[in-house]
């Protein structure tokens, strides 16, 4: 009864257009209500008492789900990303990438991939990355002889690295969702997941995506002859000279340093992964406020307000997802799910294929944070049984979610990209396949080659990582 | 009826096995009417969360460390006082006896029915170097739980208490963010802390017990027979637990030694110096006459 | 409606100020903790608990503002396909559900305040009930904001966002 109500009401609320957080919250409240009624009957409670106990139980779970120290990294990363964007760091990164490879065939496309990957380490998420880099680059690309759909596809896909680079708040959300993971891989006891390990696990896949996006951008530039004028004349620009490249590099370096600062402060024992996010904010404030002096009072307030609102939206989602996790545990859904899947196959590669397919499918409808919070507890226990540890699974899940971000109907990154490029989603979808291929190969490598994601953290942190 | 019980440990951990055993006893006693279902692995939330769920009656029972009650029931701090127990025999005699019952009874006025306590061994300090006396700990950053008692306990030794979530401790020990941490053998083993801090000095400073707690709101709706059966099942689960716990502790100790940990045995520790340094902590946390009397009763038990 | 809009836009702006101040407080608190621990071997024990109280405030005030400025993520592409009349009523349904959620939040967290009143937060020594104050305020705010949205819908108007 509670289970049916939970699933059915969730689908109905989502279709009604209720924001995801409130849809999850309300359908969980219905499930809590059913159990509350049963319990009230058993304990001979009055109606009022039953409502109060049930609501208290539900919201205790919600608030405690939000009340976790690692989540501080979310406002911090969003805030520092906003500071970097409004403080002019984004422009400097674009400038450098453009000077470096802008003179090649499809040069601005390649520059875009570089810039997005670099800023991916600075911003907290692919959405931030797309709005920062796309906001600067897409208009320039359109003006200098690239089609709008090309400009948008390059930006949105290269931005997905924002989900895997060290400032990723989605990684923090995953670490929370996987905190209760437990099991054995070989002789190794698995218990939760370390954010420190996760931080390094995404770097190689990120590099892979960058390389594939570069290839895709180059391939399409050659195929369509970008950059070209409206009447088809090539518009390739001359190389500005190493002096200019060097100068723009020096200007971009302080902005890029934020990644290094985060990684070093964790590795040297100065701060925990969570605290390093506060250091990143302080650095961004000093850089934009004192050194560049690009940060006005107006811009600071805007960055603060946006950070607060985004944090609120994400943390509320996390809170209600904790209610959902509680209900799923109560109703024993993960066990039922895993039994059902195990009944179809016990071959690890096939099972992992199923998990990937389901995750990509869910990514069509769900936004990243909701996707992570809902699917990690469902599939991680199963993945561990198949020999895939929480770190490897995390990268796999983040990539699957990332693919969902550039997928209609709910592709947040695609929305942002298309809005900036002023181009309909249908047009973008026609030339998207080389980029999908790039993400897809990354997913396959992460799924079937464990060391692709686990080798780097295990070398750097010198202990086995799964 | 099915009572649902929460725990943060894995399904096969002694605490979970003991509560499940309690459930079996209860089922037999009630002729199959009452059962206990255990949710392990923090599935229903952290210790603090589940305690609050029990308080409002949304959850029936929970097994947590007494540390989770430090801010709720002052008496729960008493068994966590440093060097209160001379050895594990002393602990068993008092905590499974009248002094323990007094502590359990104190939960009632905070809205909980405490059924029984379980031992969880002795907590000791581990670091990259041996710790034999408080002098060795001077200036060391020691990871502690979020608790006033633990902060005072470590400060009293001249070390620097560093509260930090458990999940960050492994990396923290490795990178030197903290120099040491403290825990019992099974936690030292399961969190793999021996890989980052391989010297375990058996300071055995605290023997804080686990506690099984029932919701007062639910308890009051049970019949007298049900209540008696639950209390009896809880008491009966203690010997069963102790056997499992001893095996677990032994197994963990063997694992960490195999994993390369060096043990500094209790005999090499300057215990007198430690005890002397911790005296002010007793005065601070056993401040009222009632708490002082309770401490005295425990100390006087031979 | 006019007075509700006036009150709400003011409340929403106040919420923004508080949330922004809390973010700055968070940064200072965590930086202070890191400096004291790394530089002076004196980790402030209260750092984590203060940070948690501040972050719950940021989240709850930010989330309420998200309701007024329609910032929460939803799937409305399917609703967009409906003809005007049903689309209107679907919108009313969705708005009321948000309000209902806020009402439950208000009730649930008020009960939690009374239940945890006597528990104290370790290392801070203040009541655990403080943790549930920001969500109660958020419950009131979200309720007011969703009422404003509903009225605006019936009057065929739009709520003007008061945040950036
Ligand atoms: Na990032
Ligand atoms: Na999607």
Short mmCIF file of C-alpha atoms in Angstrom, two decimals, chain B residues 48 51-53 55-56 70-72 109-110 112 139-141 145-148 151 160-165 177-179 217, chain C residues 37-49 111-112 114-125 128 131-132:
data_model
loop_
_atom_site.label_atom_id
_atom_site.label_comp_id
_atom_site.label_asym_id
_atom_site.label_seq_id
_atom_site.Cartn_x
_atom_site.Cartn_y
_atom_site.Cartn_z
CA UNK B 48 21.96 10.80 16.81
CA UNK B 51 17.90 8.36 19.02
CA UNK B 52 15.64 11.27 18.06
CA UNK B 53 13.39 8.93 16.07
CA UNK B 55 12.30 9.80 21.28
CA UNK B 56 9.31 10.79 19.14
CA UNK B 70 25.91 12.52 26.63
CA UNK B 71 23.86 15.61 25.79
CA UNK B 72 20.59 14.00 26.90
CA UNK B 109 13.10 10.83 32.83
CA UNK B 110 14.51 11.82 29.42
CA UNK B 112 13.61 6.60 26.98
CA UNK B 139 51.11 18.73 21.61
CA UNK B 140 49.78 15.78 19.61
CA UNK B 141 46.63 16.44 17.58
CA UNK B 145 34.31 12.47 18.76
CA UNK B 146 32.05 15.54 18.89
CA UNK B 147 31.69 15.51 22.67
CA UNK B 148 32.68 17.76 25.56
CA UNK B 151 37.58 17.17 24.39
CA UNK B 160 45.25 18.91 21.34
CA UNK B 161 41.73 17.48 20.84
CA UNK B 162 40.61 17.65 17.21
CA UNK B 163 36.95 16.80 16.58
CA UNK B 164 36.51 15.27 13.15
CA UNK B 165 33.92 13.05 11.45
CA UNK B 177 46.06 16.48 9.67
CA UNK B 178 45.80 14.65 13.00
CA UNK B 179 48.63 12.75 14.71
CA UNK B 217 6.04 6.42 23.81
CA UNK C 37 44.36 23.63 13.96
CA UNK C 38 47.15 23.80 11.39
CA UNK C 39 48.95 26.87 12.71
CA UNK C 40 48.39 26.70 16.44
CA UNK C 41 47.41 23.07 17.21
CA UNK C 42 44.27 24.43 18.89
CA UNK C 43 41.31 23.06 16.93
CA UNK C 44 38.18 24.94 18.07
CA UNK C 45 35.85 22.10 19.14
CA UNK C 46 32.70 24.05 18.24
CA UNK C 47 33.65 24.59 14.58
CA UNK C 48 31.69 21.66 13.14
CA UNK C 49 28.49 22.29 15.08
CA UNK C 111 7.08 18.97 17.27
CA UNK C 112 10.82 18.35 16.98
CA UNK C 114 9.44 20.41 21.81
CA UNK C 115 10.92 16.89 21.68
CA UNK C 116 14.57 17.97 21.55
CA UNK C 117 14.22 21.03 23.76
CA UNK C 118 16.11 19.38 26.62
CA UNK C 119 18.85 17.79 24.50
CA UNK C 120 22.01 19.83 24.25
CA UNK C 121 24.27 20.10 21.21
CA UNK C 122 27.69 18.72 22.15
CA UNK C 123 30.56 21.24 22.29
CA UNK C 124 28.10 24.17 22.04
CA UNK C 125 25.95 23.59 25.09
CA UNK C 128 19.24 20.87 20.03
CA UNK C 131 18.45 23.20 14.68
CA UNK C 132 14.73 23.17 13.89
#
